[in-house]
XYZ file of C-alpha atoms in Angstrom:
773
model
C 46.145 -14.992 -137.236
C 47.214 -16.521 -133.339
C 44.046 -15.987 -131.987
C 42.407 -16.707 -135.474
C 44.162 -20.213 -135.502
C 43.154 -20.978 -131.830
C 39.587 -20.417 -132.351
C 40.011 -23.321 -135.261
C 41.083 -25.500 -133.111
C 38.608 -24.651 -130.253
C 35.453 -24.875 -132.985
C 37.104 -28.301 -134.394
C 37.172 -30.130 -131.278
C 33.722 -29.065 -130.200
C 32.604 -31.025 -133.421
C 34.607 -33.489 -133.460
C 32.348 -36.034 -131.641
C 29.692 -35.126 -134.221
C 32.008 -35.065 -136.976
C 33.277 -38.244 -135.893
C 29.734 -40.023 -135.789
C 28.558 -38.788 -139.110
C 31.380 -39.917 -140.990
C 33.699 -42.325 -138.809
C 36.107 -42.459 -141.524
C 36.408 -38.957 -143.765
C 35.401 -37.178 -140.228
C 38.158 -38.076 -138.445
C 40.434 -37.330 -141.536
C 39.108 -34.266 -141.679
C 39.312 -33.224 -138.031
C 43.045 -34.415 -138.593
C 43.436 -32.125 -141.448
C 42.564 -29.185 -139.452
C 45.879 -28.692 -137.469
C 47.837 -29.807 -140.586
C 46.733 -26.661 -141.896
C 47.181 -24.480 -139.409
C 51.010 -25.626 -138.636
C 51.215 -24.839 -142.860
C 50.152 -21.204 -141.736
C 52.619 -20.955 -138.995
C 55.197 -22.420 -141.376
C 54.388 -19.864 -144.008
C 54.939 -17.195 -141.339
C 58.380 -18.990 -140.723
C 60.585 -16.657 -143.124
C 59.618 -14.041 -141.183
C 59.677 -15.016 -137.588
C 62.651 -16.798 -138.458
C 64.211 -13.633 -140.081
C 64.430 -11.943 -136.593
C 60.680 -10.167 -136.931
C 58.495 -11.716 -134.495
C 54.616 -11.796 -135.492
C 52.523 -9.623 -132.111
C 48.744 -9.620 -132.473
C 46.802 -7.457 -129.571
C 43.236 -7.494 -128.488
C 41.978 -5.678 -125.543
C 41.089 -7.913 -122.587
C 40.226 -6.039 -119.152
C 41.691 -2.474 -120.141
C 41.316 -0.617 -116.632
C 43.807 -3.076 -115.275
C 46.055 -2.894 -117.995
C 45.350 -6.393 -119.581
C 45.495 -7.363 -123.205
C 45.357 -10.336 -124.927
C 48.354 -10.460 -126.064
C 50.164 -13.433 -128.636
C 54.023 -13.093 -129.792
C 55.678 -15.449 -132.337
C 59.193 -15.839 -132.020
C 61.683 -18.333 -132.558
C 60.391 -20.352 -129.552
C 57.006 -19.873 -129.815
C 57.118 -20.991 -133.672
C 59.127 -24.192 -133.201
C 56.694 -25.623 -130.509
C 53.856 -24.497 -132.602
C 55.295 -26.323 -135.319
C 55.401 -29.528 -133.289
C 52.230 -28.953 -131.926
C 50.143 -29.312 -135.070
C 52.476 -31.563 -137.042
C 52.895 -33.655 -134.712
C 49.526 -33.544 -133.172
C 47.847 -34.084 -136.766
C 49.853 -37.344 -136.913
C 48.425 -38.370 -133.916
C 45.311 -37.700 -134.630
C 45.853 -39.778 -138.158
C 47.121 -42.546 -135.804
C 44.317 -42.535 -133.650
C 41.613 -42.930 -135.517
C 43.171 -46.490 -136.646
C 44.678 -47.096 -133.107
C 41.405 -46.327 -131.412
C 39.084 -47.607 -134.675
C 37.185 -50.128 -132.372
C 36.536 -47.523 -129.205
C 33.104 -45.950 -129.396
C 34.667 -43.184 -127.887
C 36.706 -42.478 -130.620
C 34.811 -39.014 -131.297
C 35.248 -37.977 -127.509
C 38.546 -38.898 -127.744
C 39.514 -36.812 -131.103
C 37.708 -33.521 -129.418
C 39.737 -33.578 -126.095
C 43.302 -34.129 -128.256
C 42.323 -31.014 -130.044
C 41.079 -29.482 -126.899
C 44.357 -30.090 -125.414
C 46.405 -29.114 -128.837
C 44.569 -25.442 -128.201
C 45.385 -25.170 -124.579
C 49.546 -26.123 -125.486
C 49.409 -23.588 -128.813
C 47.680 -20.629 -126.372
C 50.686 -21.613 -123.611
C 53.256 -21.121 -126.066
C 51.992 -17.956 -128.434
C 50.793 -16.123 -125.458
C 52.587 -13.147 -124.351
C 50.640 -12.492 -121.276
C 51.491 -14.004 -117.915
C 48.097 -14.753 -116.245
C 46.966 -15.965 -119.344
C 50.068 -17.888 -120.048
C 48.955 -18.979 -116.612
C 45.148 -19.955 -117.957
C 46.656 -22.123 -120.484
C 48.936 -23.773 -118.211
C 45.916 -25.207 -116.495
C 43.830 -26.001 -119.303
C 46.638 -28.412 -120.906
C 46.376 -29.864 -116.876
C 42.848 -30.451 -117.018
C 42.365 -32.038 -120.625
C 45.913 -33.945 -120.190
C 43.626 -35.515 -116.938
C 40.952 -36.557 -119.338
C 43.445 -38.041 -122.090
C 45.119 -39.849 -118.970
C 41.678 -41.355 -117.953
C 40.328 -41.927 -121.396
C 40.435 -45.645 -120.623
C 38.212 -44.663 -116.722
C 37.061 -47.940 -116.697
C 40.436 -49.320 -115.441
C 41.053 -48.268 -111.968
C 45.056 -47.967 -112.975
C 43.799 -45.120 -115.459
C 41.836 -43.351 -113.170
C 44.595 -43.543 -110.480
C 47.309 -42.008 -112.317
C 44.732 -39.446 -114.219
C 44.234 -38.189 -110.805
C 48.156 -38.512 -109.619
C 48.974 -36.219 -112.508
C 46.116 -33.519 -111.871
C 47.170 -33.379 -108.710
C 50.950 -33.088 -109.333
C 50.797 -30.690 -111.704
C 48.024 -29.146 -110.085
C 50.146 -28.120 -107.091
C 53.077 -26.671 -109.478
C 50.276 -24.979 -111.133
C 49.263 -22.742 -107.866
C 52.710 -22.278 -107.037
C 53.402 -21.053 -110.533
C 50.141 -18.260 -110.188
C 51.662 -17.024 -107.213
C 54.958 -17.115 -109.208
C 53.273 -15.231 -112.484
C 51.855 -12.703 -110.177
C 54.805 -11.574 -108.453
C 56.850 -11.869 -111.382
C 54.261 -9.107 -112.960
C 54.657 -7.233 -109.644
C 58.184 -7.485 -109.869
C 58.647 -6.446 -113.891
C 56.024 -3.652 -113.700
C 54.209 -5.578 -116.401
C 52.210 -8.640 -117.220
C 53.671 -8.457 -120.933
C 56.083 -11.386 -121.067
C 58.379 -9.366 -123.749
C 58.277 -6.391 -121.901
C 59.823 -7.632 -118.201
C 63.132 -5.700 -117.587
C 66.009 -8.720 -116.295
C 67.777 -5.714 -114.517
C 64.389 -4.873 -112.543
C 63.426 -7.921 -111.425
C 67.449 -9.456 -110.926
C 67.356 -6.427 -108.039
C 63.729 -6.819 -107.101
C 63.353 -8.117 -103.466
C 60.728 -10.477 -105.035
C 63.772 -12.722 -107.048
C 63.821 -15.388 -105.017
C 60.127 -16.154 -104.535
C 59.621 -15.978 -107.920
C 62.480 -18.500 -108.828
C 61.320 -20.703 -106.482
C 57.463 -20.882 -107.413
C 58.177 -20.606 -110.959
C 60.737 -23.498 -110.836
C 58.332 -25.781 -108.664
C 55.474 -25.170 -111.239
C 57.962 -25.918 -114.176
C 59.240 -29.065 -112.366
C 56.140 -30.334 -111.577
C 54.392 -30.114 -115.423
C 58.010 -31.704 -116.974
C 58.586 -34.190 -114.379
C 61.897 -33.454 -112.799
C 62.944 -34.634 -109.927
C 61.329 -34.969 -107.500
C 58.512 -34.819 -109.302
C 58.834 -37.363 -112.348
C 56.980 -40.031 -110.388
C 53.462 -39.204 -112.164
C 55.124 -39.583 -116.403
C 55.464 -43.196 -115.930
C 52.572 -43.709 -114.591
C 50.296 -41.500 -116.601
C 51.271 -44.642 -119.082
C 47.964 -45.652 -118.515
C 47.290 -43.416 -121.247
C 46.587 -44.475 -124.915
C 49.604 -44.461 -126.965
C 48.351 -41.794 -129.079
C 48.362 -39.897 -126.057
C 51.724 -40.857 -125.003
C 53.122 -40.091 -128.086
C 52.120 -35.847 -128.301
C 51.273 -35.566 -124.598
C 54.896 -37.132 -122.973
C 57.425 -36.884 -125.680
C 56.846 -33.652 -127.958
C 54.418 -31.011 -126.098
C 52.894 -31.335 -122.917
C 55.731 -32.491 -120.492
C 57.879 -29.716 -122.592
C 55.764 -27.214 -121.007
C 58.046 -26.552 -118.266
C 60.977 -26.785 -120.274
C 59.113 -23.870 -122.564
C 58.491 -22.194 -119.560
C 61.973 -22.073 -118.177
C 63.396 -21.494 -122.132
C 60.931 -18.629 -122.126
C 61.652 -16.875 -118.911
C 65.538 -17.615 -119.263
C 66.365 -14.245 -120.241
C 65.018 -12.415 -117.434
C 65.666 -14.677 -114.419
C 69.064 -16.136 -115.894
C 72.210 -14.881 -113.709
C 71.487 -15.842 -109.997
C 72.920 -19.054 -108.454
C 69.518 -19.997 -107.461
C 68.002 -19.746 -110.655
C 71.013 -21.223 -112.890
C 72.295 -24.072 -110.161
C 69.137 -24.925 -109.469
C 68.310 -25.800 -113.032
C 72.245 -27.723 -113.250
C 71.404 -29.803 -109.712
C 67.781 -31.075 -110.361
C 68.353 -31.162 -114.099
C 71.221 -33.247 -114.064
C 69.941 -36.063 -110.971
C 66.590 -36.099 -113.555
C 68.593 -36.867 -116.311
C 70.912 -39.916 -114.646
C 68.153 -40.920 -112.742
C 65.545 -41.315 -115.501
C 68.007 -43.297 -117.866
C 68.927 -45.587 -114.962
C 65.199 -45.966 -114.009
C 64.354 -47.274 -118.172
C 67.199 -50.039 -117.905
C 65.213 -51.396 -114.903
C 61.786 -51.651 -116.805
C 60.524 -54.430 -118.728
C 57.470 -52.892 -120.623
C 57.711 -51.163 -123.857
C 56.094 -47.413 -123.054
C 57.393 -47.671 -119.303
C 61.255 -47.511 -120.800
C 60.212 -44.647 -123.379
C 58.294 -42.717 -120.135
C 61.604 -42.921 -117.986
C 63.552 -42.179 -120.669
C 61.714 -39.220 -121.362
C 62.113 -38.235 -117.738
C 65.787 -38.339 -118.634
C 65.455 -36.319 -121.669
C 63.480 -33.707 -119.735
C 66.316 -33.433 -116.927
C 69.161 -33.348 -120.165
C 67.143 -30.085 -121.487
C 66.837 -28.419 -117.764
C 70.255 -28.850 -117.492
C 71.589 -27.515 -120.361
C 69.470 -24.191 -119.964
C 70.560 -24.192 -116.475
C 74.455 -24.615 -118.463
C 73.596 -21.983 -120.744
C 73.889 -24.360 -123.835
C 71.320 -22.965 -125.757
C 71.835 -24.142 -128.844
C 72.498 -27.790 -127.359
C 69.019 -27.415 -125.412
C 67.187 -26.466 -128.573
C 69.048 -29.334 -130.827
C 68.176 -31.813 -128.386
C 64.907 -30.761 -127.835
C 63.675 -30.760 -131.503
C 65.793 -34.261 -132.255
C 63.703 -35.238 -128.995
C 60.283 -34.596 -130.402
C 60.975 -36.153 -133.436
C 62.356 -40.024 -132.367
C 60.596 -40.149 -128.963
C 57.125 -39.184 -130.681
C 57.820 -42.106 -133.692
C 58.929 -44.640 -131.083
C 55.819 -44.277 -128.393
C 53.550 -44.587 -131.776
C 55.467 -47.531 -132.830
C 55.466 -48.993 -129.686
C 51.522 -48.516 -129.664
C 50.876 -50.733 -133.339
C 53.636 -53.443 -131.391
C 51.334 -54.183 -127.918
C 48.068 -53.459 -130.456
C 49.186 -56.096 -133.327
C 51.015 -58.685 -130.988
C 49.088 -58.083 -127.349
C 52.957 -58.247 -125.811
C 54.449 -55.119 -124.080
C 57.213 -56.569 -123.007
C 60.047 -56.213 -125.648
C 61.757 -58.971 -124.512
C 59.091 -60.942 -125.864
C 59.020 -60.412 -129.531
C 61.438 -60.177 -132.292
C 62.118 -60.707 -135.484
C 58.700 -58.595 -136.621
C 61.138 -56.796 -139.446
C 59.910 -59.585 -141.561
C 56.293 -59.253 -140.847
C 55.957 -55.118 -140.609
C 59.147 -53.440 -142.123
C 57.722 -50.225 -142.552
C 57.314 -49.909 -138.734
C 60.694 -51.971 -138.268
C 62.515 -49.753 -140.367
C 60.910 -46.360 -138.914
C 61.504 -48.037 -135.281
C 65.694 -48.304 -135.914
C 66.216 -44.848 -137.367
C 63.954 -43.463 -134.608
C 65.891 -45.514 -131.741
C 69.499 -45.159 -133.489
C 68.574 -41.212 -133.124
C 67.667 -41.805 -129.873
C 71.070 -43.355 -128.947
C 73.170 -40.759 -130.857
C 73.952 -42.183 -134.154
C 75.292 -40.613 -136.332
C 74.197 -38.938 -139.220
C 70.908 -38.530 -137.281
C 69.867 -35.330 -135.626
C 69.786 -37.615 -132.034
C 74.252 -37.405 -132.671
C 74.358 -33.681 -133.286
C 71.821 -33.146 -130.165
C 74.466 -35.606 -128.019
C 77.813 -34.316 -129.722
C 76.576 -30.527 -128.378
C 75.200 -32.115 -125.156
C 78.958 -32.843 -124.202
C 80.681 -29.924 -125.731
C 78.482 -28.043 -123.576
C 79.411 -30.013 -120.426
C 83.216 -30.133 -121.322
C 82.832 -26.576 -121.826
C 81.342 -25.446 -118.460
C 83.581 -23.137 -116.120
C 82.502 -24.459 -113.554
C 80.525 -27.559 -113.587
C 82.150 -28.979 -116.372
C 83.326 -32.724 -114.643
C 80.043 -33.085 -113.154
C 77.867 -32.040 -116.418
C 80.279 -34.218 -118.471
C 80.270 -37.523 -116.154
C 76.385 -37.133 -115.849
C 75.871 -36.383 -120.015
C 78.263 -39.407 -120.933
C 76.240 -41.788 -118.080
C 73.337 -41.223 -119.211
C 74.011 -41.017 -122.983
C 75.019 -44.725 -122.176
C 72.501 -45.871 -120.805
C 69.738 -44.594 -123.485
C 71.310 -45.936 -125.736
C 70.967 -49.384 -123.812
C 67.152 -48.044 -123.153
C 66.915 -47.510 -127.399
C 68.049 -50.690 -128.168
C 65.924 -52.510 -126.316
C 62.803 -50.635 -127.662
C 63.882 -50.223 -131.102
C 66.159 -52.782 -132.638
C 65.546 -55.839 -129.955
C 61.432 -56.587 -131.112
C 62.448 -56.104 -134.925
C 66.458 -57.332 -135.431
C 66.822 -59.771 -132.871
C 65.139 -63.356 -132.183
C 62.178 -63.611 -130.287
C 62.869 -65.921 -126.882
C 63.407 -69.656 -127.603
C 60.012 -69.954 -125.339
C 57.938 -67.491 -126.842
C 56.094 -67.868 -129.956
C 55.363 -63.717 -131.486
C 51.102 -63.894 -132.211
C 50.842 -61.121 -134.633
C 47.099 -60.518 -134.689
C 46.978 -57.734 -137.499
C 49.228 -55.694 -139.832
C 49.424 -52.141 -138.943
C 47.558 -49.753 -141.600
C 48.445 -46.860 -143.391
C 46.912 -44.555 -141.190
C 48.982 -46.383 -138.245
C 52.520 -46.106 -140.030
C 52.250 -42.803 -141.934
C 53.137 -40.625 -138.775
C 55.915 -42.985 -137.859
C 57.784 -43.060 -141.236
C 57.192 -39.614 -141.448
C 58.841 -38.493 -137.551
C 61.835 -40.659 -138.926
C 62.575 -39.522 -142.177
C 62.256 -36.482 -140.062
C 65.145 -37.773 -138.136
C 67.491 -38.790 -141.187
C 66.698 -35.335 -143.169
C 67.691 -32.985 -140.042
C 70.676 -34.669 -140.330
C 71.525 -35.386 -143.123
C 70.679 -31.962 -144.683
C 70.113 -29.511 -141.520
C 69.747 -26.529 -143.870
C 66.431 -27.531 -144.786
C 64.718 -27.060 -141.297
C 66.410 -28.140 -137.843
C 69.259 -25.372 -138.719
C 66.439 -22.416 -138.774
C 64.444 -23.362 -136.082
C 67.302 -24.027 -133.664
C 68.645 -20.589 -134.644
C 65.589 -18.827 -133.879
C 65.029 -20.690 -130.323
C 68.827 -19.780 -129.185
C 67.356 -16.022 -129.925
C 64.636 -16.478 -128.123
C 66.611 -18.293 -125.047
C 69.774 -16.886 -124.908
C 70.250 -13.929 -122.237
C 72.984 -11.894 -124.850
C 72.529 -11.924 -128.186
C 74.361 -14.917 -130.233
C 75.944 -15.681 -133.016
C 72.813 -15.894 -135.963
C 74.691 -18.626 -137.874
C 73.750 -22.333 -136.545
C 75.546 -24.699 -138.647
C 74.314 -28.776 -137.133
C 76.572 -30.654 -139.638
C 77.529 -33.843 -138.567
C 80.494 -34.460 -140.446
C 81.910 -31.091 -138.898
C 81.263 -32.373 -135.467
C 82.582 -35.770 -135.855
C 85.799 -34.486 -137.672
C 88.297 -33.705 -136.871
C 87.442 -35.562 -133.772
C 87.428 -34.102 -130.538
C 87.280 -35.412 -126.428
C 83.302 -35.191 -126.853
C 83.659 -37.016 -130.253
C 85.279 -40.420 -128.273
C 82.950 -39.439 -125.362
C 80.035 -39.734 -127.674
C 81.431 -43.264 -129.368
C 82.263 -44.854 -126.335
C 78.754 -43.860 -125.567
C 77.623 -45.877 -128.273
C 79.984 -48.952 -127.368
C 79.472 -48.848 -124.076
C 75.700 -48.531 -124.479
C 75.754 -51.720 -126.952
C 77.102 -53.948 -124.370
C 75.418 -53.262 -121.774
C 72.130 -53.874 -124.243
C 74.151 -57.257 -125.183
C 74.656 -58.414 -121.860
C 71.783 -56.543 -120.296
C 70.738 -59.532 -118.399
C 73.913 -59.748 -115.958
C 73.852 -55.893 -115.975
C 70.040 -56.125 -114.413
C 71.147 -58.593 -111.818
C 73.538 -56.511 -110.820
C 71.142 -53.866 -110.215
C 68.743 -55.706 -109.010
C 69.076 -54.179 -105.594
C 68.179 -50.950 -106.772
C 65.444 -51.959 -108.586
C 62.473 -50.271 -106.493
C 64.394 -47.335 -106.368
C 61.715 -44.795 -107.380
C 59.284 -46.628 -105.212
C 60.640 -45.494 -101.702
C 61.292 -42.179 -102.816
C 59.121 -39.477 -104.275
C 56.428 -41.454 -105.559
C 56.008 -42.862 -101.583
C 56.043 -39.486 -100.365
C 53.396 -38.869 -103.058
C 51.481 -41.315 -101.721
C 51.954 -40.504 -97.766
C 50.998 -36.945 -98.648
C 47.559 -38.392 -99.973
C 46.472 -40.556 -97.635
C 47.414 -38.051 -94.780
C 45.338 -35.580 -96.738
C 42.138 -38.001 -97.098
C 43.098 -38.949 -93.300
C 42.780 -35.570 -92.243
C 39.442 -34.792 -94.284
C 37.827 -37.440 -92.698
C 38.642 -36.629 -89.383
C 37.424 -33.119 -90.270
C 34.568 -34.078 -91.630
C 33.184 -36.341 -88.492
C 34.730 -33.164 -85.941
C 32.169 -30.384 -88.169
C 29.974 -32.245 -90.643
C 28.304 -34.778 -88.314
C 25.240 -33.745 -89.358
C 23.985 -31.737 -86.405
C 22.322 -28.259 -87.656
C 22.877 -27.435 -84.448
C 26.992 -27.497 -84.210
C 26.876 -25.773 -87.671
C 25.391 -23.167 -86.895
C 27.488 -22.357 -83.148
C 30.941 -22.907 -85.371
C 29.302 -20.298 -87.890
C 28.693 -17.547 -84.591
C 32.052 -18.339 -82.917
C 33.714 -18.018 -85.771
C 32.487 -14.849 -87.296
C 32.984 -13.636 -83.229
C 36.258 -14.600 -83.476
C 37.080 -12.968 -86.448
C 34.781 -9.528 -86.413
C 35.884 -9.482 -82.275
C 39.170 -9.833 -82.741
C 38.967 -6.909 -85.598
C 36.983 -5.045 -83.347
C 39.100 -5.356 -80.374
C 42.189 -3.466 -82.447
C 40.225 -0.440 -83.804
C 36.720 0.329 -82.021
C 36.097 4.071 -81.004
C 34.111 4.282 -78.025
C 34.114 7.784 -78.088
C 32.525 7.755 -81.710
C 30.471 5.216 -80.751
C 28.676 6.528 -77.523
C 27.975 10.344 -79.409
C 26.165 7.799 -82.377
C 23.954 6.399 -79.208
C 22.893 10.418 -78.548
C 21.255 10.706 -81.591
C 18.645 8.046 -81.474
C 14.925 8.940 -81.367
C 12.374 7.976 -79.324
C 10.755 6.189 -81.995
C 13.551 4.182 -83.089
C 13.900 3.477 -79.264
C 10.590 2.240 -78.834
C 11.178 0.018 -82.307
C 14.547 -1.375 -80.742
C 12.547 -2.395 -77.619
C 10.069 -3.640 -79.427
C 12.444 -5.635 -81.354
C 14.120 -7.108 -78.141
C 10.551 -8.181 -76.664
C 9.341 -10.172 -80.054
C 12.903 -11.530 -79.896
C 13.134 -12.836 -76.314
C 9.436 -14.220 -76.897
C 9.890 -16.428 -79.524
C 12.165 -18.628 -77.128
C 10.085 -18.529 -74.041
C 6.305 -19.775 -76.431
C 4.884 -23.051 -75.768
C 3.637 -23.450 -78.930
C 5.158 -23.604 -82.189
C 2.145 -21.210 -83.460
C 3.145 -18.449 -80.958
C 6.949 -18.992 -81.922
C 6.460 -18.477 -85.764
C 3.552 -15.326 -84.830
C 6.274 -13.627 -82.318
C 8.890 -14.313 -85.034
C 7.022 -12.782 -88.070
C 6.208 -10.091 -85.390
C 10.092 -9.414 -85.699
C 10.247 -9.233 -89.413
C 7.244 -6.245 -89.645
C 9.024 -4.313 -87.110
C 12.277 -4.335 -89.631
C 10.226 -3.315 -92.268
C 8.778 -0.383 -90.228
C 12.705 0.298 -89.710
C 13.162 0.565 -92.764
C 10.075 2.623 -94.101
C 11.815 5.167 -91.178
C 14.851 5.069 -93.074
C 13.450 6.198 -96.581
C 12.971 2.854 -98.006
C 9.827 2.151 -98.644
C 10.172 -0.516 -101.514
C 12.084 -2.435 -99.348
C 10.263 -2.252 -96.426
C 7.108 -3.585 -98.603
C 8.959 -6.112 -100.418
C 9.415 -7.252 -96.094
C 6.189 -6.977 -95.692
C 5.001 -9.582 -98.577
C 7.431 -11.528 -97.462
C 7.018 -11.995 -93.719
C 3.253 -12.536 -94.670
C 3.666 -15.092 -97.369
C 6.486 -16.848 -94.763
C 3.505 -16.792 -91.944
C 0.987 -18.005 -93.923
C 3.216 -21.123 -95.317
C 4.262 -21.413 -91.589
C 1.135 -21.881 -90.103
C -0.200 -24.230 -93.020
C 3.263 -26.634 -92.347
C 2.551 -26.547 -88.682
C -0.852 -28.955 -88.803
C 1.807 -31.307 -90.900
C 4.792 -31.223 -88.057
C 5.035 -33.282 -84.815
C 3.773 -31.583 -81.897
C 6.057 -28.917 -80.435
C 8.636 -29.896 -77.371
C 12.144 -29.361 -76.559
C 14.792 -31.349 -78.089
C 17.983 -29.926 -76.245
C 19.079 -30.290 -72.782
C 18.733 -27.048 -70.213
C 22.249 -26.844 -70.267
C 22.906 -26.151 -74.340
C 19.600 -23.949 -74.542
C 21.740 -21.543 -71.987
C 24.546 -21.938 -73.869
C 22.792 -21.182 -77.293
C 20.682 -18.208 -75.586
C 24.568 -16.756 -74.615
C 26.415 -17.479 -77.811
C 23.361 -15.342 -79.911
C 23.359 -12.647 -77.752
C 27.275 -12.256 -78.102
C 26.570 -12.695 -81.708
C 24.420 -10.171 -81.881
C 26.467 -7.271 -79.599
C 29.254 -7.957 -82.115
C 27.096 -7.184 -84.973
C 26.068 -4.445 -83.365
C 29.065 -3.032 -82.674
C 30.398 -3.581 -85.955
C 27.579 -1.669 -87.093
C 28.521 0.934 -85.265
C 31.891 0.798 -85.820
C 31.503 1.105 -89.384
C 29.123 4.185 -88.748
C 31.099 6.313 -87.004
C 34.433 5.404 -89.208
C 35.716 8.248 -91.814
C 33.899 6.015 -94.618
C 34.784 6.704 -97.702
C 32.486 8.819 -100.490
C 29.133 7.255 -101.778
C 29.197 4.762 -104.820
C 25.515 5.888 -105.333
C 26.470 8.892 -107.574
C 28.960 6.677 -109.625
C 26.209 3.742 -110.620
C 23.557 6.374 -111.062
C 25.574 8.510 -113.473
C 27.049 5.513 -115.663
C 23.834 3.208 -115.396
C 22.730 4.702 -118.808
C 26.015 5.064 -120.536
C 28.262 2.449 -119.267
C 25.414 -0.332 -118.279
C 22.546 1.209 -120.799
C 19.930 0.983 -118.580
C 17.826 3.481 -116.689
C 16.783 1.241 -113.473
C 19.847 1.542 -111.473
C 19.193 -2.038 -109.415
C 18.977 -3.812 -112.230
C 21.856 -2.579 -113.995
C 23.978 -3.120 -110.649
C 23.157 -6.666 -110.433
C 23.974 -7.908 -114.421
C 26.349 -4.893 -114.866
C 28.530 -3.620 -112.025
C 28.449 -6.571 -110.122
C 28.037 -9.009 -112.916
C 30.384 -11.463 -111.711
C 28.984 -11.804 -108.250
C 24.978 -12.275 -110.228
C 26.898 -14.566 -112.377
C 28.285 -16.690 -109.134
C 24.952 -16.900 -107.734
C 23.117 -18.504 -110.684
C 25.834 -20.451 -110.752
C 25.583 -21.911 -106.604
C 21.664 -21.779 -107.414
C 22.416 -24.059 -110.473
C 24.599 -26.353 -108.572
C 21.619 -26.624 -105.612
C 19.292 -27.431 -108.140
C 21.197 -30.070 -109.640
C 21.700 -30.965 -106.428
C 18.198 -31.283 -105.125
C 17.585 -32.782 -108.688
C 19.956 -36.155 -108.466
C 18.949 -36.724 -104.746
C 15.055 -37.076 -106.058
C 16.183 -39.522 -108.806
C 17.649 -41.323 -106.258
C 15.029 -41.283 -103.837
C 12.783 -41.967 -106.919
C 14.517 -45.317 -107.657
C 14.399 -47.505 -105.234
C 10.561 -46.451 -104.795
C 10.405 -47.982 -108.487
C 12.175 -50.950 -107.927
C 10.194 -52.067 -104.414
C 7.269 -51.428 -106.411
C 8.352 -53.746 -109.388
């Protein structure tokens, strides 16, 4: 069923544009209903999965390499699948109203559905290499979604920045998963042997590469800069990708590999240090922003850092609870921010106010989501924050630093939550601002925020309904060692009797509220570090991109300067250098001398004829004589083919040479007069270069012939042509079966070249048409 669910989402993504064109209203609703149905299937399997019996499905993929299409639904995968499907369905419903006026709504729905399919495949797969494939698909689809409004330069720039940053991490992850598969002795995630991986010499590069991939994806310092800039995307994208799903892909990867990789300081302390820095830095930067989505973006950076920190501390229960809570309240707030901006045309929360009376449903959803984000009881956000503080206080090594970091970030998060969720609705607008409420959000814009807000309330008041089983399933998947299967998330039990964590939580609420009330003095005091984020990694990204562009420009000017002669010289010198270096280390002159003694008189005569024809072509005074000499070279080669038992190849060579000779003769009548275009010194250089190149290749062929070559593959091809390739023409079977990927690559190259030629012809035809008009 897992593969079927992916196929359903992919098919819906392909059909979404057509469905939206056929019926804009009902087509959108149908598209939004598909992930809802898939999510209901996963929910129906939750009893089995959360009971400790993962759903496993495997199909043969590349049996010769031991690779399978393996999917496994355990507690962690199930949680992400439910978030992707249910929140994704709500976001699609929201987008059908939010982007109703956009002519590209169908395309948007299709790409968003494709992203959901990629993300679902990422969390369900049990194969390391397939995980990387889905990982990259999420990067590509998110690039398209961030740059959806591609007519704006900022949107294009932000999408490229996100793609380059996560793409760099993807390359690191590819190397990491390959090394992990080698060290673990399997490509199946659930079969990785932790003891074998931890004792492997490859552990250090594996940990570094995997963490680099995860950190870039989840916007962990120093790669946090791309996420706030990605707010150029429409609000539905931010709600799904940048709060509930894509940015948590790195967190998912860390959690998935935690049972295998946890233990050494390189893994645990890296998570704690980088997660803690990201947590505090993101929360502080959130309070310095003046746009709704930017505040939410930086607070998301802080939340991602918090999750990474908790995993580093080994606090699986706190991490799982906060992951669920964050997906609920942040998804709601992103959608609320989108509706506020669309209805009022204003992004700055300080210029909004008194909106609870104009849209009480939207305001109610925003206020409860903001209170959950702030950690107010009895909401699920309070449970998550309380468990975070207890995890910090109870850690044997990082208790002081972790507790201070969580308390500071929690305080600043309270301030950010009140600015976004309370300020526009509960307070009056600024005295010099008149809020222009253009339109009332429709039911499709209200349904998802209300549902998410209600989910946060229910998860806090009645956690046994779904929060406790989900968290218990995640903890069982994340924890390196078996844990207590009973998970209780009762807010009253956490609140009373009061503990140190309780007092810290209440203090964070009080201080955060005070900072919200006196936010203008706070911003004045922190103004000197207002541009903190712009002088750090973000500037490093800009410098690296500018340097890469400069290097590419220099390389283009030097290597691709438009001179065909230079191109040929560079290629010949490269081959001479690489092959010559290899020959200098392995050449057996005795064996080559032995080959020379085996030649016949006829072979010597043909070789001499080849040399004479070749040299003659370089001294002719007319183009026709030069072409005739070169054709002589081709005909002599055809004779050699026939001599060595390849009559079919000889006939092909004869036909091609004859046809080329005729074509050249016809073309020569339309070419300028034959003359020397290069200086004598360059011609001498070219003669020497060509001679050295020919000698190098001759020595290379001689070295191959004189080496102890393995058995011929001809017998294998002949024996397996019919049973394996279902063809009696061995050459055809080699092209389309044994070397199918090679042939496909050649077809692709020819196709790209054809498109390029067609494009150039069209570009040339346009100016001529304009001149004629």
